[in-house]
PDB file of C-alpha atoms and ligand atoms in Angstrom:
ATOM      1  CA  MET H   1     201.825 -75.335  22.587  1.00  0.00           C
ATOM      2  CA  THR H   2     202.194 -78.877  23.871  1.00  0.00           C
ATOM      3  CA  PRO H   3     201.041 -80.761  20.581  1.00  0.00           C
ATOM      4  CA  ASP H   4     197.775 -82.696  21.658  1.00  0.00           C
ATOM      5  CA  ILE H   5     198.335 -86.449  21.476  1.00  0.00           C
ATOM      6  CA  GLU H   6     195.984 -89.203  20.065  1.00  0.00           C
ATOM      7  CA  ILE H   7     197.095 -92.031  21.906  1.00  0.00           C
ATOM      8  CA  ASP H   8     195.432 -95.345  20.254  1.00  0.00           C
ATOM      9  CA  ARG H   9     192.670 -97.331  22.442  1.00  0.00           C
ATOM     10  CA  GLY H  10     192.799 -99.556  19.987  1.00  0.00           C
ATOM     11  CA  PRO H  11     190.861-100.805  16.880  1.00  0.00           C
ATOM     12  CA  ALA H  12     187.990-102.068  19.199  1.00  0.00           C
ATOM     13  CA  ALA H  13     187.376 -98.859  21.233  1.00  0.00           C
ATOM     14  CA  ASN H  14     188.131 -97.044  18.132  1.00  0.00           C
ATOM     15  CA  LEU H  15     185.274 -98.914  16.725  1.00  0.00           C
ATOM     16  CA  GLN H  16     182.022 -98.356  19.207  1.00  0.00           C
ATOM     17  CA  THR H  17     183.276 -93.902  19.002  1.00  0.00           C
ATOM     18  CA  ILE H  18     182.810 -94.691  15.736  1.00  0.00           C
ATOM     19  CA  LEU H  19     179.597 -97.024  15.676  1.00  0.00           C
ATOM     20  CA  ALA H  20     178.130 -94.811  18.707  1.00  0.00           C
ATOM     21  CA  ARG H  21     179.116 -91.152  16.403  1.00  0.00           C
ATOM     22  CA  ILE H  22     177.853 -92.848  13.215  1.00  0.00           C
ATOM     23  CA  ASP H  23     174.283 -93.271  15.511  1.00  0.00           C
ATOM     24  CA  ALA H  24     174.597 -89.589  17.124  1.00  0.00           C
ATOM     25  CA  ALA H  25     175.224 -88.202  12.813  1.00  0.00           C
ATOM     26  CA  ARG H  26     171.754 -90.531  11.612  1.00  0.00           C
ATOM     27  CA  LYS H  27     169.731 -88.582  14.611  1.00  0.00           C
ATOM     28  CA  ALA H  28     171.281 -85.398  13.522  1.00  0.00           C
ATOM     29  CA  ALA H  29     170.073 -85.879   9.952  1.00  0.00           C
ATOM     30  CA  VAL H  30     167.041 -84.903   8.617  1.00  0.00           C
ATOM     31  CA  ALA H  31     166.762 -87.245   6.197  1.00  0.00           C
ATOM     32  CA  PRO H  32     169.156 -90.344   6.377  1.00  0.00           C
ATOM     33  CA  ALA H  33     168.841 -94.039   4.934  1.00  0.00           C
ATOM     34  CA  PRO H  34     166.851 -95.651   6.838  1.00  0.00           C
ATOM     35  CA  LYS H  35     170.468 -97.291   7.142  1.00  0.00           C
ATOM     36  CA  THR H  36     174.051 -96.483   7.760  1.00  0.00           C
ATOM     37  CA  ILE H  37     176.286 -99.625   6.832  1.00  0.00           C
ATOM     38  CA  LEU H  38     180.259 -99.357   8.434  1.00  0.00           C
ATOM     39  CA  VAL H  39     182.666-100.435   6.521  1.00  0.00           C
ATOM     40  CA  ALA H  40     185.932-100.764   8.350  1.00  0.00           C
ATOM     41  CA  ILE H  41     188.391-100.831   5.500  1.00  0.00           C
ATOM     42  CA  SER H  42     191.604-102.829   6.864  1.00  0.00           C
ATOM     43  CA  LYS H  43     193.740-102.447   3.527  1.00  0.00           C
ATOM     44  CA  SER H  44     197.539-102.514   4.773  1.00  0.00           C
ATOM     45  CA  HIS H  45     196.640-103.748   7.821  1.00  0.00           C
ATOM     46  CA  GLU H  46     197.398-107.527   9.206  1.00  0.00           C
ATOM     47  CA  ALA H  47     195.340-109.557  10.711  1.00  0.00           C
ATOM     48  CA  GLU H  48     196.354-109.344  14.421  1.00  0.00           C
ATOM     49  CA  ARG H  49     194.845-105.740  14.027  1.00  0.00           C
ATOM     50  CA  ILE H  50     192.012-106.898  12.612  1.00  0.00           C
ATOM     51  CA  LEU H  51     191.490-109.881  14.383  1.00  0.00           C
ATOM     52  CA  PRO H  52     190.057-106.754  17.715  1.00  0.00           C
ATOM     53  CA  VAL H  53     187.873-105.970  15.893  1.00  0.00           C
ATOM     54  CA  LEU H  54     186.217-109.697  14.408  1.00  0.00           C
ATOM     55  CA  GLU H  55     186.035-110.090  17.799  1.00  0.00           C
ATOM     56  CA  ALA H  56     183.936-107.093  18.831  1.00  0.00           C
ATOM     57  CA  GLY H  57     181.815-108.329  16.612  1.00  0.00           C
ATOM     58  CA  HIS H  58     181.521-106.821  13.352  1.00  0.00           C
ATOM     59  CA  ARG H  59     181.768-108.211  10.708  1.00  0.00           C
ATOM     60  CA  VAL H  60     182.204-105.463   7.192  1.00  0.00           C
ATOM     61  CA  PHE H  61     184.680-105.273   6.247  1.00  0.00           C
ATOM     62  CA  GLY H  62     186.646-103.081   2.734  1.00  0.00           C
ATOM     63  CA  GLU H  63     189.972-104.434   0.964  1.00  0.00           C
ATOM     64  CA  ASN H  64     190.963-102.065  -2.109  1.00  0.00           C
ATOM     65  CA  ARG H  65     193.724-104.628  -3.569  1.00  0.00           C
ATOM     66  CA  VAL H  66     192.216-108.379  -4.890  1.00  0.00           C
ATOM     67  CA  GLN H  67     196.098-109.574  -3.895  1.00  0.00           C
ATOM     68  CA  GLU H  68     195.819-108.204  -0.472  1.00  0.00           C
ATOM     69  CA  ALA H  69     192.550-109.466   0.190  1.00  0.00           C
ATOM     70  CA  ARG H  70     192.785-112.767  -0.793  1.00  0.00           C
ATOM     71  CA  ALA H  71     195.957-113.286   0.851  1.00  0.00           C
ATOM     72  CA  LYS H  72     194.639-111.955   4.253  1.00  0.00           C
ATOM     73  CA  TRP H  73     190.466-113.093   4.094  1.00  0.00           C
ATOM     74  CA  PRO H  74     190.316-116.544   3.556  1.00  0.00           C
ATOM     75  CA  ALA H  75     191.594-117.530   6.801  1.00  0.00           C
ATOM     76  CA  LEU H  76     189.968-114.981   9.074  1.00  0.00           C
ATOM     77  CA  ARG H  77     186.426-116.598   7.279  1.00  0.00           C
ATOM     78  CA  GLU H  78     187.248-119.650   8.886  1.00  0.00           C
ATOM     79  CA  ARG H  79     187.233-118.383  12.453  1.00  0.00           C
ATOM     80  CA  PHE H  80     184.246-115.817  12.173  1.00  0.00           C
ATOM     81  CA  ALA H  81     181.297-116.651   9.264  1.00  0.00           C
ATOM     82  CA  ASP H  82     179.171-114.229   8.485  1.00  0.00           C
ATOM     83  CA  ILE H  83     182.754-111.991   7.177  1.00  0.00           C
ATOM     84  CA  GLU H  84     180.990-109.456   4.472  1.00  0.00           C
ATOM     85  CA  LEU H  85     184.082-108.288   2.377  1.00  0.00           C
ATOM     86  CA  HIS H  86     183.473-105.188   0.199  1.00  0.00           C
ATOM     87  CA  LEU H  87     186.502-104.078  -2.475  1.00  0.00           C
ATOM     88  CA  VAL H  88     186.864-100.242  -2.579  1.00  0.00           C
ATOM     89  CA  GLY H  89     189.804-100.060  -5.036  1.00  0.00           C
ATOM     90  CA  PRO H  90     190.346-100.020  -9.042  1.00  0.00           C
ATOM     91  CA  LEU H  91     190.001-103.236 -10.389  1.00  0.00           C
ATOM     92  CA  GLN H  92     191.447-104.877 -13.902  1.00  0.00           C
ATOM     93  CA  SER H  93     189.150-106.912 -15.879  1.00  0.00           C
ATOM     94  CA  ASN H  94     191.345-109.893 -15.511  1.00  0.00           C
ATOM     95  CA  LYS H  95     190.768-109.715 -12.368  1.00  0.00           C
ATOM     96  CA  VAL H  96     186.586-110.200 -12.400  1.00  0.00           C
ATOM     97  CA  ARG H  97     186.943-113.896 -10.868  1.00  0.00           C
ATOM     98  CA  GLU H  98     188.690-113.524  -8.534  1.00  0.00           C
ATOM     99  CA  ALA H  99     186.936-111.152  -7.200  1.00  0.00           C
ATOM    100  CA  LEU H 100     183.646-112.525  -7.475  1.00  0.00           C
ATOM    101  CA  GLU H 101     184.976-115.269  -5.466  1.00  0.00           C
ATOM    102  CA  LEU H 102     186.189-112.867  -2.337  1.00  0.00           C
ATOM    103  CA  PHE H 103     183.923-109.828  -2.228  1.00  0.00           C
ATOM    104  CA  ASP H 104     180.361-109.449  -1.684  1.00  0.00           C
ATOM    105  CA  THR H 105     180.433-106.668  -2.968  1.00  0.00           C
ATOM    106  CA  ILE H 106     181.980-104.219  -5.334  1.00  0.00           C
ATOM    107  CA  HIS H 107     182.755-100.415  -4.995  1.00  0.00           C
ATOM    108  CA  SER H 108     184.143 -99.540  -8.418  1.00  0.00           C
ATOM    109  CA  LEU H 109     181.963-100.098 -11.358  1.00  0.00           C
ATOM    110  CA  ASP H 110     183.806 -97.381 -13.375  1.00  0.00           C
ATOM    111  CA  ARG H 111     184.023 -98.340 -17.213  1.00  0.00           C
ATOM    112  CA  PRO H 112     182.195-100.800 -19.547  1.00  0.00           C
ATOM    113  CA  LYS H 113     184.591-102.954 -19.710  1.00  0.00           C
ATOM    114  CA  LEU H 114     184.824-104.360 -16.313  1.00  0.00           C
ATOM    115  CA  ALA H 115     180.906-103.682 -16.244  1.00  0.00           C
ATOM    116  CA  GLU H 116     181.142-106.786 -19.474  1.00  0.00           C
ATOM    117  CA  ALA H 117     183.861-108.221 -17.429  1.00  0.00           C
ATOM    118  CA  LEU H 118     180.808-108.630 -14.975  1.00  0.00           C
ATOM    119  CA  ALA H 119     178.329-109.980 -16.545  1.00  0.00           C
ATOM    120  CA  ALA H 120     179.606-112.854 -18.844  1.00  0.00           C
ATOM    121  CA  GLU H 121     181.869-114.013 -15.393  1.00  0.00           C
ATOM    122  CA  ILE H 122     177.863-113.923 -13.755  1.00  0.00           C
ATOM    123  CA  ALA H 123     176.445-115.719 -16.786  1.00  0.00           C
ATOM    124  CA  ARG H 124     178.600-118.668 -16.020  1.00  0.00           C
ATOM    125  CA  GLY H 125     177.721-119.099 -13.098  1.00  0.00           C
ATOM    126  CA  ALA H 126     180.049-116.516 -10.473  1.00  0.00           C
ATOM    127  CA  ARG H 127     177.833-114.690  -7.446  1.00  0.00           C
ATOM    128  CA  ALA H 128     175.889-111.677  -8.708  1.00  0.00           C
ATOM    129  CA  PRO H 129     177.507-109.298  -5.695  1.00  0.00           C
ATOM    130  CA  LYS H 130     176.111-106.478  -4.982  1.00  0.00           C
ATOM    131  CA  LEU H 131     177.407-102.979  -7.142  1.00  0.00           C
ATOM    132  CA  PHE H 132     177.550 -99.607  -6.860  1.00  0.00           C
ATOM    133  CA  ILE H 133     179.234 -97.715  -9.392  1.00  0.00           C
ATOM    134  CA  GLN H 134     182.029 -94.798  -9.210  1.00  0.00           C
ATOM    135  CA  VAL H 135     181.440 -91.400  -9.708  1.00  0.00           C
ATOM    136  CA  ASN H 136     184.586 -88.566 -10.728  1.00  0.00           C
ATOM    137  CA  THR H 137     182.602 -86.316  -8.626  1.00  0.00           C
ATOM    138  CA  GLY H 138     185.361 -84.415  -8.978  1.00  0.00           C
ATOM    139  CA  VAL H 139     186.492 -84.745 -12.645  1.00  0.00           C
ATOM    140  CA  GLU H 140     190.149 -85.552 -11.230  1.00  0.00           C
ATOM    141  CA  PRO H 141     191.574 -86.838 -13.790  1.00  0.00           C
ATOM    142  CA  GLN H 142     193.782 -89.254 -12.074  1.00  0.00           C
ATOM    143  CA  LYS H 143     190.401 -90.964 -10.292  1.00  0.00           C
ATOM    144  CA  ALA H 144     188.757 -93.623 -11.258  1.00  0.00           C
ATOM    145  CA  GLY H 145     185.104 -93.166 -11.589  1.00  0.00           C
ATOM    146  CA  VAL H 146     182.684 -92.217 -14.936  1.00  0.00           C
ATOM    147  CA  ALA H 147     182.260 -87.953 -15.006  1.00  0.00           C
ATOM    148  CA  PRO H 148     179.138 -87.253 -13.798  1.00  0.00           C
ATOM    149  CA  GLN H 149     177.677 -86.198 -16.899  1.00  0.00           C
ATOM    150  CA  ASP H 150     177.940 -89.845 -17.590  1.00  0.00           C
ATOM    151  CA  ALA H 151     176.570 -91.686 -14.779  1.00  0.00           C
ATOM    152  CA  SER H 152     172.730 -92.138 -16.055  1.00  0.00           C
ATOM    153  CA  GLU H 153     173.713 -93.419 -19.130  1.00  0.00           C
ATOM    154  CA  PHE H 154     176.365 -95.676 -18.015  1.00  0.00           C
ATOM    155  CA  VAL H 155     174.084 -96.188 -15.057  1.00  0.00           C
ATOM    156  CA  ARG H 156     171.591 -97.816 -17.928  1.00  0.00           C
ATOM    157  CA  HIS H 157     173.562-100.338 -19.786  1.00  0.00           C
ATOM    158  CA  CYS H 158     174.582-101.789 -16.703  1.00  0.00           C
ATOM    159  CA  ARG H 159     171.149-102.094 -16.405  1.00  0.00           C
ATOM    160  CA  ASP H 160     169.221-102.935 -19.109  1.00  0.00           C
ATOM    161  CA  ALA H 161     171.926-104.289 -21.310  1.00  0.00           C
ATOM    162  CA  LEU H 162     174.121-106.226 -19.077  1.00  0.00           C
ATOM    163  CA  GLY H 163     171.053-107.098 -16.523  1.00  0.00           C
ATOM    164  CA  LEU H 164     173.329-106.494 -13.597  1.00  0.00           C
ATOM    165  CA  ALA H 165     171.887-105.638 -10.509  1.00  0.00           C
ATOM    166  CA  VAL H 166     172.880-102.209  -9.264  1.00  0.00           C
ATOM    167  CA  ALA H 167     172.982-101.109  -5.948  1.00  0.00           C
ATOM    168  CA  GLY H 168     173.739 -97.527  -5.914  1.00  0.00           C
ATOM    169  CA  LEU H 169     176.888 -95.710  -6.434  1.00  0.00           C
ATOM    170  CA  THR H 170     180.026 -94.371  -4.687  1.00  0.00           C
ATOM    171  CA  CYS H 171     182.081 -91.191  -4.982  1.00  0.00           C
ATOM    172  CA  ILE H 172     185.663 -90.178  -3.459  1.00  0.00           C
ATOM    173  CA  PRO H 173     185.702 -85.853  -2.791  1.00  0.00           C
ATOM    174  CA  PRO H 174     189.242 -84.926  -3.710  1.00  0.00           C
ATOM    175  CA  VAL H 175     191.183 -84.590  -0.738  1.00  0.00           C
ATOM    176  CA  ALA H 176     190.981 -80.787   0.904  1.00  0.00           C
ATOM    177  CA  GLU H 177     188.162 -80.106  -0.667  1.00  0.00           C
ATOM    178  CA  ASN H 178     184.519 -79.306   1.407  1.00  0.00           C
ATOM    179  CA  PRO H 179     182.708 -82.357   0.614  1.00  0.00           C
ATOM    180  CA  VAL H 180     179.137 -81.315   0.502  1.00  0.00           C
ATOM    181  CA  PRO H 181     178.521 -80.669  -3.111  1.00  0.00           C
ATOM    182  CA  HIS H 182     180.409 -84.111  -4.207  1.00  0.00           C
ATOM    183  CA  PHE H 183     177.740 -86.314  -1.569  1.00  0.00           C
ATOM    184  CA  ALA H 184     174.918 -83.304  -2.682  1.00  0.00           C
ATOM    185  CA  LEU H 185     175.517 -84.200  -6.727  1.00  0.00           C
ATOM    186  CA  LEU H 186     176.020 -87.867  -6.107  1.00  0.00           C
ATOM    187  CA  GLN H 187     173.224 -88.754  -3.768  1.00  0.00           C
ATOM    188  CA  LYS H 188     170.896 -86.672  -6.389  1.00  0.00           C
ATOM    189  CA  LEU H 189     172.135 -88.740  -9.509  1.00  0.00           C
ATOM    190  CA  ALA H 190     171.077 -91.854  -7.054  1.00  0.00           C
ATOM    191  CA  ARG H 191     167.845 -89.903  -7.124  1.00  0.00           C
ATOM    192  CA  GLU H 192     167.727 -89.407 -10.803  1.00  0.00           C
ATOM    193  CA  ASN H 193     168.120 -93.403 -11.169  1.00  0.00           C
ATOM    194  CA  GLY H 194     166.462 -94.492  -8.397  1.00  0.00           C
ATOM    195  CA  LEU H 195     169.804 -96.024  -6.890  1.00  0.00           C
ATOM    196  CA  ALA H 196     169.110 -96.638  -3.251  1.00  0.00           C
ATOM    197  CA  HIS H 197     172.211 -96.826  -1.583  1.00  0.00           C
ATOM    198  CA  LEU H 198     174.997 -94.244  -1.042  1.00  0.00           C
ATOM    199  CA  SER H 199     178.721 -95.078  -0.376  1.00  0.00           C
ATOM    200  CA  MET H 200     180.024 -92.227   0.598  1.00  0.00           C
ATOM    201  CA  GLY H 201     181.997 -91.076   3.291  1.00  0.00           C
ATOM    202  CA  MET H 202     185.255 -91.759   5.082  1.00  0.00           C
ATOM    203  CA  SER H 203     187.219 -91.218   8.168  1.00  0.00           C
ATOM    204  CA  ASP H 204     187.448 -86.994   7.731  1.00  0.00           C
ATOM    205  CA  ASP H 205     183.883 -86.716   6.800  1.00  0.00           C
ATOM    206  CA  PHE H 206     181.553 -89.690   7.293  1.00  0.00           C
ATOM    207  CA  GLU H 207     179.216 -87.133   9.691  1.00  0.00           C
ATOM    208  CA  THR H 208     178.902 -84.858   6.421  1.00  0.00           C
ATOM    209  CA  ALA H 209     177.898 -88.146   4.240  1.00  0.00           C
ATOM    210  CA  ILE H 210     175.328 -89.480   6.544  1.00  0.00           C
ATOM    211  CA  ARG H 211     173.239 -86.102   6.360  1.00  0.00           C
ATOM    212  CA  PHE H 212     173.699 -86.217   2.388  1.00  0.00           C
ATOM    213  CA  GLY H 213     172.159 -90.097   2.779  1.00  0.00           C
ATOM    214  CA  ALA H 214     175.228 -92.382   3.310  1.00  0.00           C
ATOM    215  CA  SER H 215     173.959 -95.499   3.324  1.00  0.00           C
ATOM    216  CA  HIS H 216     178.115 -97.174   3.305  1.00  0.00           C
ATOM    217  CA  VAL H 217     180.206 -95.240   5.188  1.00  0.00           C
ATOM    218  CA  ARG H 218     183.465 -96.750   4.082  1.00  0.00           C
ATOM    219  CA  ILE H 219     185.997 -96.051   7.459  1.00  0.00           C
ATOM    220  CA  GLY H 220     189.572 -97.238   7.573  1.00  0.00           C
ATOM    221  CA  THR H 221     191.939 -94.295   9.843  1.00  0.00           C
ATOM    222  CA  ALA H 222     189.643 -93.473  12.579  1.00  0.00           C
ATOM    223  CA  ILE H 223     189.380 -97.539  13.564  1.00  0.00           C
ATOM    224  CA  PHE H 224     192.351 -99.040  12.988  1.00  0.00           C
ATOM    225  CA  GLY H 225     194.465 -96.542  13.064  1.00  0.00           C
ATOM    226  CA  THR H 226     197.429 -94.561  10.204  1.00  0.00           C
ATOM    227  CA  ARG H 227     198.455 -96.828   7.870  1.00  0.00           C
ATOM    228  CA  VAL H 228     202.021 -97.892   7.936  1.00  0.00           C
ATOM    229  CA  THR H 229     202.384 -99.789   4.475  1.00  0.00           C
ATOM    230  CA  VAL H 230     202.743 -97.773   1.610  1.00  0.00           C
ATOM    231  CA  GLN H 231     200.397 -97.933  -1.558  1.00  0.00           C
ATOM    232  CA  PRO H 232     201.676 -98.188  -4.457  1.00  0.00           C
TER     233      PRO H 232
HETATM  234  C1  PLP Z 301     191.356 -96.110   1.998  1.00  0.00           C
HETATM  235  C2  PLP Z 301     189.793 -95.554   1.631  1.00  0.00           C
HETATM  236  C3  PLP Z 301     188.665 -95.531   2.455  1.00  0.00           C
HETATM  237  C4  PLP Z 301     189.284 -95.391   4.037  1.00  0.00           C
HETATM  238  O1  PLP Z 301     189.941 -94.229   3.882  1.00  0.00           O
HETATM  239  P1  PLP Z 301     190.328 -93.991   5.852  1.00  0.00           P
HETATM  240  O2  PLP Z 301     191.177 -91.970   5.337  1.00  0.00           O
HETATM  241  O3  PLP Z 301     191.340 -94.220   5.776  1.00  0.00           O
HETATM  242  O4  PLP Z 301     188.552 -93.634   6.452  1.00  0.00           O
HETATM  243  C5  PLP Z 301     187.438 -95.571   1.806  1.00  0.00           C
HETATM  244  N1  PLP Z 301     187.349 -95.349   0.880  1.00  0.00           N
HETATM  245  C6  PLP Z 301     188.494 -95.957  -0.104  1.00  0.00           C
HETATM  246  C7  PLP Z 301     187.753 -95.818  -1.809  1.00  0.00           C
HETATM  247  C8  PLP Z 301     189.702 -95.994   0.495  1.00  0.00           C
HETATM  248  O5  PLP Z 301     190.544 -96.555  -0.794  1.00  0.00           O
END
């Protein structure tokens, strides 16, 4: 048998396909979020691969490293107005100031020390980002995020003690596992804590995430293709 050949139609064509699939998944869902925002994850891809997606009118992008974002996005922001940049990777407390200069939304608030650093920087006058608390729904030791049983307490700590505006929750289900229980758990935790937004769903499972109320899907490979750079 001949193997299926994946033809790379380019990021702009892929973007249209993904937007159509998001739309179809929302129509098929019983209770989708009021809106589902596509965060195009451009980590490891160079500006020339991102440009066609910007030229097609898309403005919401995600990166997982502060340094890489700083190298790529200021120049793109000079050319395209209204770019919204999301951090989807872990954030070190000592990079908070830099992160707040670059990112409009942070999906990876995962520990008290980081919450405190964010609150301190905002008190000093930094622009407050939209914040998502990351929950380690699979309780994987190597993965960032608060444990599900600690999530509600951490939400309260961020909101009440530190005065942070928490927008929602994020999860990254374990690879090669059915994501459904993870999406369902995140949805339940968000409801219990009165949080409107859910950042969940990637290239392989975003349609399922939309069924469980995803407000933000984070899609890289299905738009930009396989990542060539090996990330540390
Ligand atoms: C890389 C990454 C994505 C995108 O994953 P794809 O499978 O390429 O769509 C989404 N979320 C996070 C946190 C990521 O690091």
